[in-house]
XYZ file of C-alpha atoms in Angstrom:
596
model
C -0.030 0.042 -0.026
C 1.632 3.232 -1.104
C 2.023 6.196 1.284
C -1.149 7.879 0.110
C -2.213 11.046 1.638
C -5.467 9.994 3.020
C -4.802 6.472 4.494
C -8.402 6.094 5.616
C -9.617 6.576 2.000
C -6.876 4.049 0.848
C -8.143 1.535 3.347
C -11.735 2.188 2.301
C -10.836 1.246 -1.252
C -8.829 -1.775 -0.252
C -11.820 -3.120 1.819
C -14.199 -2.452 -1.184
C -11.871 -4.600 -3.411
C -11.687 -7.334 -0.699
C -15.482 -7.428 -0.617
C -15.620 -8.076 -4.406
C -12.791 -10.739 -4.034
C -14.473 -12.398 -1.069
C -17.601 -12.809 -3.235
C -19.917 -10.779 -1.009
C -22.451 -10.164 -3.689
C -25.384 -11.491 -1.575
C -28.344 -10.537 -3.847
C -31.481 -9.169 -2.323
C -34.916 -9.662 -3.826
C -35.586 -7.491 -6.852
C -32.082 -5.887 -6.614
C -29.665 -8.302 -7.984
C -25.926 -8.339 -6.913
C -25.202 -5.486 -4.441
C -21.525 -5.724 -3.434
C -21.419 -1.928 -4.246
C -23.790 -1.456 -1.288
C -21.064 -2.378 1.139
C -19.744 0.759 2.800
C -16.591 -0.096 4.860
C -17.096 3.258 6.964
C -13.473 3.617 7.680
C -12.629 6.281 10.245
C -10.003 7.268 12.717
C -10.105 4.831 15.606
C -9.805 5.289 19.419
C -6.130 4.920 20.123
C -6.569 1.698 22.170
C -8.076 0.004 19.100
C -5.440 1.095 16.537
C -5.156 3.976 14.060
C -8.224 3.260 11.847
C -11.386 1.173 12.185
C -13.917 -0.029 9.636
C -17.435 -0.046 11.161
C -19.466 -0.842 8.048
C -19.592 -4.709 8.461
C -22.270 -4.660 11.145
C -24.916 -2.902 9.087
C -23.957 -4.903 5.924
C -24.316 -8.280 7.816
C -27.462 -7.287 9.686
C -29.357 -6.474 6.519
C -28.428 -9.895 5.255
C -28.987 -11.716 8.525
C -25.469 -12.934 8.554
C -22.680 -13.136 11.101
C -20.774 -9.953 11.034
C -17.636 -11.336 12.646
C -17.551 -14.070 10.076
C -17.883 -11.357 7.283
C -15.161 -9.377 8.850
C -12.788 -12.257 9.072
C -13.527 -13.124 5.363
C -12.820 -9.488 4.333
C -9.493 -9.448 6.249
C -8.420 -12.662 4.598
C -9.144 -11.210 1.174
C -7.261 -7.943 1.606
C -4.339 -7.385 -0.708
C -0.746 -8.271 0.600
C 0.303 -4.525 0.562
C -2.249 -3.820 3.277
C -0.806 -6.487 5.418
C 2.660 -5.231 4.710
C 1.733 -1.824 6.179
C -0.779 -2.598 8.891
C -1.440 -5.011 11.606
C -5.016 -6.302 11.279
C -7.459 -7.358 13.965
C -11.271 -8.228 14.020
C -12.681 -6.941 17.281
C -16.007 -7.241 18.931
C -18.915 -8.242 16.764
C -17.128 -7.433 13.432
C -15.099 -4.265 13.671
C -11.921 -4.329 11.625
C -8.968 -2.526 13.226
C -5.735 -1.370 11.333
C -2.627 -0.411 13.140
C -0.083 1.150 10.969
C 3.453 -0.274 11.271
C 6.302 1.979 12.039
C 7.720 1.791 8.554
C 4.407 2.856 7.203
C 4.261 5.855 9.360
C 7.810 6.731 8.205
C 6.878 6.349 4.747
C 3.855 8.786 4.927
C 6.211 11.294 6.774
C 8.827 10.981 4.050
C 6.280 11.416 1.264
C 4.642 14.582 2.805
C 7.617 16.706 3.671
C 6.439 19.987 2.258
C 3.377 22.131 2.053
C 3.226 21.523 -1.675
C 3.142 17.675 -0.967
C 0.382 18.195 1.547
C -1.682 20.386 -0.715
C -1.236 17.898 -3.629
C -2.365 15.071 -1.417
C -5.302 16.956 -0.183
C -6.514 17.638 -3.739
C -5.964 14.223 -5.121
C -9.383 12.353 -5.289
C -10.892 15.405 -3.545
C -14.659 15.847 -4.215
C -13.809 19.580 -4.596
C -11.059 19.267 -6.996
C -11.764 21.525 -10.076
C -15.073 22.756 -8.651
C -15.756 26.442 -8.760
C -16.858 27.752 -5.334
C -17.963 31.291 -4.545
C -17.484 32.030 -0.795
C -19.844 35.039 0.054
C -18.532 36.339 3.463
C -18.094 39.521 5.634
C -20.468 41.669 3.646
C -20.811 44.795 5.863
C -22.893 47.770 5.063
C -21.190 50.882 3.819
C -21.446 54.164 5.843
C -20.998 51.976 8.931
C -17.980 50.976 10.785
C -17.278 47.152 11.210
C -18.137 46.007 14.592
C -17.774 42.768 16.504
C -20.972 41.495 14.927
C -18.970 41.241 11.580
C -16.159 39.191 13.090
C -17.571 35.610 12.603
C -18.498 35.931 9.033
C -15.109 37.371 8.232
C -12.939 34.847 9.945
C -15.117 31.849 9.309
C -15.475 32.708 5.670
C -11.775 33.128 5.121
C -10.982 29.797 6.741
C -13.652 27.999 4.699
C -12.103 29.661 1.341
C -8.689 28.458 2.344
C -9.799 24.945 3.252
C -11.553 24.605 0.030
C -8.663 25.955 -2.113
C -6.248 23.593 -0.380
C -8.531 20.751 -1.275
C -8.403 21.678 -4.945
C -11.336 23.817 -5.538
C -11.270 27.012 -7.631
C -12.289 29.604 -4.924
C -13.653 33.135 -5.689
C -13.967 35.279 -2.629
C -16.822 37.818 -2.972
C -17.496 40.600 -0.428
C -21.231 41.352 -1.162
C -21.341 44.696 0.697
C -24.597 46.457 1.403
C -24.116 49.753 -0.493
C -27.670 50.477 -1.783
C -30.875 51.427 0.077
C -33.081 53.927 1.926
C -30.298 54.892 4.298
C -28.416 56.746 1.706
C -31.155 59.410 1.232
C -30.852 60.244 5.024
C -26.984 60.360 4.806
C -27.071 62.724 1.726
C -29.698 64.795 3.402
C -27.405 65.229 6.431
C -24.271 65.573 4.284
C -25.632 68.739 2.690
C -26.590 70.344 5.930
C -24.491 68.988 8.757
C -21.064 67.919 7.364
C -18.005 68.431 9.640
C -15.356 69.061 7.066
C -12.569 68.602 9.577
C -14.015 65.345 10.934
C -14.492 64.182 7.379
C -10.851 64.755 6.521
C -9.675 62.836 9.615
C -12.096 59.873 9.709
C -14.520 60.025 6.762
C -16.283 56.716 7.696
C -16.821 57.916 11.253
C -18.303 61.160 9.897
C -20.587 59.320 7.506
C -21.750 57.090 10.468
C -22.533 60.175 12.474
C -24.309 61.926 9.495
C -26.618 58.788 9.219
C -27.572 59.075 12.918
C -28.211 62.815 12.319
C -30.432 62.280 9.303
C -32.296 59.375 10.751
C -33.122 61.317 13.932
C -34.238 64.235 11.832
C -36.390 62.120 9.647
C -37.999 60.374 12.793
C -38.742 63.826 14.318
C -39.770 65.855 11.388
C -41.983 64.706 8.333
C -40.576 67.420 6.295
C -37.075 66.192 6.750
C -38.263 62.601 6.018
C -39.787 63.730 2.880
C -36.605 65.653 1.788
C -34.410 62.620 2.499
C -36.651 60.456 0.417
C -36.260 62.964 -2.439
C -32.556 62.719 -2.122
C -32.791 58.958 -2.497
C -34.963 59.247 -5.491
C -32.513 61.611 -7.000
C -29.769 59.057 -6.325
C -31.491 56.320 -7.837
C -32.295 58.451 -10.895
C -28.600 59.070 -11.494
C -28.275 62.632 -10.083
C -24.692 63.501 -10.508
C -24.131 65.431 -7.112
C -25.842 62.561 -5.169
C -23.914 59.922 -6.922
C -20.677 61.813 -6.193
C -21.544 61.696 -2.391
C -22.638 58.189 -2.637
C -19.258 57.187 -4.244
C -17.445 58.983 -1.523
C -19.225 56.862 1.051
C -18.305 53.662 -0.822
C -14.669 54.726 -1.151
C -14.319 55.682 2.510
C -16.219 52.659 3.575
C -14.176 50.157 1.469
C -10.954 51.823 2.627
C -11.761 51.466 6.161
C -12.809 47.950 5.698
C -9.654 47.029 4.083
C -7.615 48.209 7.115
C -9.482 45.612 9.022
C -9.075 42.900 6.532
C -5.405 43.555 6.292
C -5.062 43.100 10.015
C -6.835 39.861 9.731
C -5.062 38.606 6.689
C -8.235 38.528 4.575
C -8.403 39.286 0.906
C -11.259 39.409 -1.722
C -11.207 38.609 -5.318
C -14.278 40.787 -5.739
C -16.353 43.454 -3.859
C -19.547 43.386 -5.703
C -22.248 45.319 -3.708
C -26.010 45.389 -3.924
C -25.641 48.335 -6.240
C -23.734 46.229 -8.848
C -26.984 44.242 -9.330
C -29.367 47.216 -9.357
C -29.810 46.905 -13.217
C -30.038 43.232 -13.109
C -33.192 42.539 -11.039
C -35.473 43.393 -13.979
C -34.543 39.978 -15.627
C -35.237 38.197 -12.351
C -38.762 39.618 -12.246
C -39.507 38.693 -15.813
C -38.135 35.209 -15.734
C -39.788 34.322 -12.462
C -43.027 35.761 -13.758
C -42.831 34.053 -17.179
C -42.107 30.684 -15.451
C -45.191 31.019 -13.276
C -43.135 30.936 -10.020
C -43.898 34.568 -9.106
C -47.357 35.948 -8.599
C -48.624 39.325 -7.607
C -49.920 39.481 -3.981
C -51.254 42.767 -2.400
C -49.166 44.761 -5.069
C -45.982 42.867 -4.311
C -44.199 40.287 -6.484
C -43.873 37.121 -4.410
C -43.020 33.397 -4.705
C -44.770 30.882 -2.543
C -43.496 27.416 -1.683
C -46.700 25.577 -0.695
C -44.947 22.217 -0.273
C -42.772 23.604 2.480
C -44.352 23.456 5.933
C -43.167 26.900 7.118
C -43.401 28.730 3.756
C -46.964 27.792 2.738
C -48.202 31.108 3.755
C -44.915 32.964 4.311
C -44.248 34.521 0.871
C -40.674 35.252 -0.580
C -41.223 38.897 -1.613
C -38.800 39.659 -4.545
C -40.283 43.146 -5.412
C -42.055 45.351 -2.855
C -45.553 46.805 -3.431
C -44.010 50.219 -4.158
C -41.952 48.601 -7.001
C -38.755 48.736 -5.143
C -36.109 45.944 -5.138
C -35.210 44.101 -1.849
C -32.660 41.730 -0.546
C -34.444 38.860 -2.189
C -34.468 40.397 -5.590
C -30.752 41.365 -5.327
C -29.643 37.918 -3.904
C -31.515 36.225 -6.765
C -29.824 38.464 -9.448
C -26.486 37.545 -7.587
C -27.025 33.847 -7.900
C -27.600 34.222 -11.601
C -24.639 36.383 -12.286
C -22.401 33.948 -10.262
C -23.548 31.035 -12.303
C -23.307 32.819 -15.669
C -20.278 34.941 -15.119
C -18.034 32.924 -12.691
C -19.487 29.407 -13.814
C -20.001 28.630 -10.087
C -20.706 25.030 -9.171
C -21.422 26.045 -5.529
C -21.897 29.008 -3.460
C -21.264 29.128 0.446
C -23.046 31.960 2.150
C -21.312 32.681 5.406
C -24.148 34.385 7.146
C -25.537 34.216 10.732
C -28.111 31.801 11.776
C -30.928 34.425 12.090
C -30.963 34.587 8.227
C -31.906 30.933 7.966
C -35.318 31.348 6.596
C -34.273 33.884 3.978
C -31.435 31.561 2.804
C -33.812 28.631 2.678
C -36.332 30.562 0.618
C -33.625 31.875 -1.702
C -32.225 28.322 -2.271
C -35.715 26.900 -2.992
C -36.706 29.742 -5.318
C -33.299 29.491 -7.180
C -33.547 25.660 -7.515
C -37.155 25.911 -9.047
C -36.168 28.814 -11.312
C -33.081 27.323 -12.724
C -34.798 23.977 -13.205
C -37.720 25.740 -15.063
C -35.215 27.603 -17.334
C -33.048 24.461 -18.062
C -30.094 25.967 -16.173
C -27.738 23.832 -14.108
C -28.566 24.323 -10.521
C -25.535 25.210 -8.292
C -24.933 23.766 -4.762
C -26.013 26.397 -2.379
C -24.832 26.210 1.331
C -25.834 28.417 4.216
C -22.677 28.348 6.525
C -24.625 29.590 9.417
C -23.082 30.702 12.733
C -24.190 31.858 16.282
C -23.675 35.101 18.138
C -20.642 36.346 20.072
C -21.939 37.021 23.575
C -20.855 38.418 27.053
C -20.726 36.303 30.140
C -24.428 36.806 30.599
C -25.188 35.378 27.218
C -26.170 38.747 25.767
C -24.809 40.038 22.454
C -21.354 41.740 23.105
C -21.697 45.378 23.302
C -19.998 48.387 25.113
C -21.254 49.594 28.513
C -23.286 52.239 26.741
C -25.105 49.685 24.657
C -23.216 50.394 21.441
C -21.742 47.678 19.193
C -17.976 47.173 19.943
C -15.994 48.454 16.915
C -13.892 45.689 15.410
C -10.759 48.040 14.990
C -11.035 48.840 18.769
C -11.340 45.073 19.576
C -8.391 44.142 17.628
C -6.394 47.073 19.127
C -7.334 45.822 22.682
C -6.325 42.272 21.648
C -2.983 43.433 20.802
C -2.360 45.366 23.883
C -3.315 42.388 25.953
C -1.003 40.248 24.044
C 1.794 42.755 24.375
C 1.328 42.366 28.221
C 1.518 38.583 27.879
C 4.551 38.611 25.595
C 6.369 41.229 27.887
C 5.733 38.943 30.934
C 7.187 35.932 29.257
C 9.960 37.619 27.070
C 10.974 40.750 28.747
C 14.400 40.537 27.257
C 13.119 40.990 23.824
C 13.295 44.400 22.303
C 10.047 46.558 22.498
C 9.707 46.656 18.642
C 9.950 42.802 18.475
C 7.489 42.477 21.323
C 5.105 44.675 19.499
C 5.258 42.750 16.338
C 4.874 39.518 18.145
C 1.784 40.907 20.026
C 0.232 41.942 16.755
C 0.234 38.301 15.521
C -0.800 36.792 18.918
C -3.424 39.418 19.589
C -5.251 39.221 16.170
C -4.678 35.467 15.982
C -6.165 35.077 19.440
C -9.309 36.835 18.273
C -9.597 34.785 15.114
C -8.919 31.447 16.829
C -11.256 31.840 19.631
C -14.006 32.283 17.001
C -12.802 29.490 14.846
C -12.232 26.942 17.701
C -15.972 27.089 18.493
C -18.582 24.972 16.610
C -19.853 27.774 14.394
C -23.530 26.804 14.941
C -23.209 27.683 18.587
C -23.018 31.085 20.279
C -19.790 31.619 22.262
C -18.871 33.652 25.188
C -16.113 36.278 24.421
C -13.599 36.126 27.443
C -10.262 37.882 27.216
C -8.582 35.810 29.896
C -9.355 32.477 28.202
C -8.675 33.912 24.729
C -5.217 35.354 25.252
C -3.657 32.724 27.369
C -0.947 30.065 26.941
C -3.186 27.461 28.596
C -5.760 25.376 26.723
C -7.015 25.467 23.022
C -5.900 28.985 22.200
C -3.953 30.699 19.490
C -1.165 31.759 22.040
C -0.668 27.978 22.906
C -0.521 26.908 19.337
C 1.793 29.818 18.266
C 4.088 29.084 21.229
C 4.133 25.439 20.115
C 5.404 26.596 16.701
C 7.955 29.035 18.103
C 9.178 26.097 20.497
C 9.854 23.914 17.476
C 11.672 26.490 15.600
C 13.824 27.183 18.637
C 14.900 23.462 18.560
C 16.288 23.851 15.152
C 18.024 27.223 16.014
C 19.745 25.604 18.994
C 20.957 22.611 16.789
C 21.904 24.880 13.805
C 19.610 22.787 11.687
C 16.955 23.497 9.040
C 13.533 22.063 9.182
C 13.039 19.459 6.431
C 16.773 19.147 5.648
C 16.835 16.136 3.267
C 20.488 15.294 4.157
C 19.549 14.917 7.865
C 16.398 13.208 7.420
C 17.907 10.616 5.020
C 20.206 9.473 7.936
C 17.257 8.840 10.301
C 16.715 5.464 11.887
C 13.398 3.777 12.328
C 10.729 5.215 14.482
C 11.049 3.244 17.877
C 10.002 4.831 21.195
C 6.271 5.018 22.269
C 6.447 8.849 22.201
C 7.841 8.866 18.668
C 5.298 6.446 17.449
C 2.342 8.236 19.061
C 3.352 11.579 17.665
C 3.865 9.995 14.077
C 0.290 8.405 14.426
C -1.103 11.840 15.239
C 0.643 13.437 12.214
C -0.645 10.958 9.754
C -4.352 11.801 10.921
C -4.035 15.388 9.333
C -5.911 14.161 6.063
C -8.999 13.124 8.225
C -9.197 16.504 10.048
C -8.997 18.330 6.888
C -11.537 16.275 5.167
C -14.038 16.613 7.961
C -13.428 20.328 8.307
C -13.806 20.876 4.633
C -16.804 18.543 3.938
C -18.678 20.123 6.898
C -17.257 23.565 6.377
C -16.605 23.553 10.033
C -13.074 24.951 10.727
C -13.153 23.927 14.427
C -12.571 20.353 13.550
C -9.051 21.395 12.318
C -8.557 23.547 15.290
C -9.144 20.600 17.587
C -6.656 18.469 15.511
C -4.005 21.025 15.772
C -4.551 21.501 19.568
C -4.248 17.693 20.050
C -1.197 17.550 17.940
C 0.521 20.317 19.875
C -0.240 18.290 22.999
C 1.192 15.087 21.489
C 4.360 16.951 20.623
C 4.751 18.279 24.061
C 4.460 14.726 25.394
C 7.038 13.519 22.882
C 9.441 16.498 23.702
C 9.198 15.743 27.439
C 9.809 11.998 26.856
C 12.555 11.973 24.163
C 15.550 14.291 24.053
C 16.114 15.650 20.475
C 19.791 16.670 20.949
C 21.228 13.252 21.565
C 24.681 12.129 20.582
C 23.596 9.331 18.189
C 23.233 11.133 14.724
C 20.557 8.542 13.546
C 18.361 9.103 16.561
C 18.779 12.841 16.530
C 17.860 12.813 12.739
C 14.599 10.876 13.234
C 13.566 13.187 16.122
C 14.447 16.237 14.045
C 12.295 14.739 11.298
C 9.300 14.449 13.668
C 9.931 18.005 14.827
C 9.943 19.180 11.113
C 6.761 17.455 10.227
C 5.042 18.797 13.387
C 6.152 22.290 12.408
C 5.094 21.879 8.937
C 1.676 20.680 9.917
C 1.043 23.276 12.639
C 1.989 26.024 10.376
C -0.064 24.818 7.395
C -2.954 24.288 9.557
C -2.666 27.566 11.277
C -2.396 29.278 7.913
C -5.515 27.468 6.657
C -7.330 29.019 9.501
C -6.073 32.444 8.525
C -3.502 32.801 11.229
C 0.056 33.989 10.856
C 2.774 32.125 12.778
C 6.019 33.269 14.599
C 9.769 32.288 14.471
C 10.019 33.204 18.200
C 7.636 34.187 20.927
């Protein structure tokens, strides 16, 4: 059995071949031979059982009223010789098949996957996402407003999802679908003409636009005349008035510039920033096609789509054009799907949007599926990558003491200051400028990782003390693990992955060496699960466990030993641990450090 990247997948294929060789065709009434129905269900095993375990025999045998252990033994006997050469095999319990990789097989995998390029090539080989075009729609703040803590999750989860998909061979297009069109702009333009603070605008244009919106909104609420004037400013904008368009463009430029400062700190990049305004001239086609197909009907003056087969949406219409003739989120989102399929040839779209938008996404997806099927278009895969809320200790949405949303730039600044205090406590001898640089990586990474380490479906409590700590499943702990491995190579004046050193390495031998190697070869399973489910926390947990396994190895087995063959094999394990920790953290969107 070659040193394939995903050993579980290789064992799965080997068991399927064994099933055919063993003659497990067992016809069922009306179905004929069904050896293909056997699913080995190979997965990572509990360490006491081995490295991998096949659980599929039980269900297969039960459906045919046969003895599962007898079938398991028959399968093991039919496995190809190369599987026996690389694994110790055992049938356990009522029919589980356990695989324990031999030390030589562990070493072969480590030798075959010595670089990031080798890991990426392995992840893409036989990947279900290889060659697919994925749009990842994430972050999507509204212009004229500063990004706040509520924008954090979409941004960091979306970036991690995009990186995981790309690493697994997908063609990923990152799209920041910003909110840059709507009724609020009439109020801002109204206030801009009357209440602009030129000095404040020169200093912080986005903050000034945010203030102007509050002024315009308050005036419209208090004075019907002001409301009417603001509405007229919006009408002029939508009609293409040059002055109003110029103000609107200033809002967009200031907003995108401020957003980019945040994205730069988070290591996020977008291929496209196509806001709602981009689709303003494309919604008419949506109306006409949905009406022509019979999917859309008029109801109380609005154009709507019903989904009577759906229990919740029988009487809850999907409004795609409001009764006053204006477009809304639904019309824009439908136009966006069409553009993504026609222009980007998207096979799939991942919408990284909070869970409160679940109904909207479900109706959007249902409408798209029916619309595309009716028009003969290929229906793309549409995924709502939903997430919960960031809360305080009381379980309420995280806000300032005054009840305002916490600005994201201020949150990141505080994270860096707290990280600086931690770094200064641990490494007071480092120059101030170096401690500041380290704190920038640790602080921002801690905010990112604290979010990603949670199952995205859940709310999570924002707690500084747990977030910026060297204890537990935190960014600081993992970044420190990376820095510690780096320090081993510096002390020995060696280079990670040096082929000359590694070629002299003797066979893996000690329990700690073997345990670390066994954890390293499980990377593909963590990557596959995280990407399949679009849940980065699965990779976070794997990296945390790997760092713990390395600590146990480092405590048990000295690296700087006299015997060059033993030193070489331990340096090999250090190098692969470093490679996988750095690769994994990068896939999550974090930067790493040489020292800490």
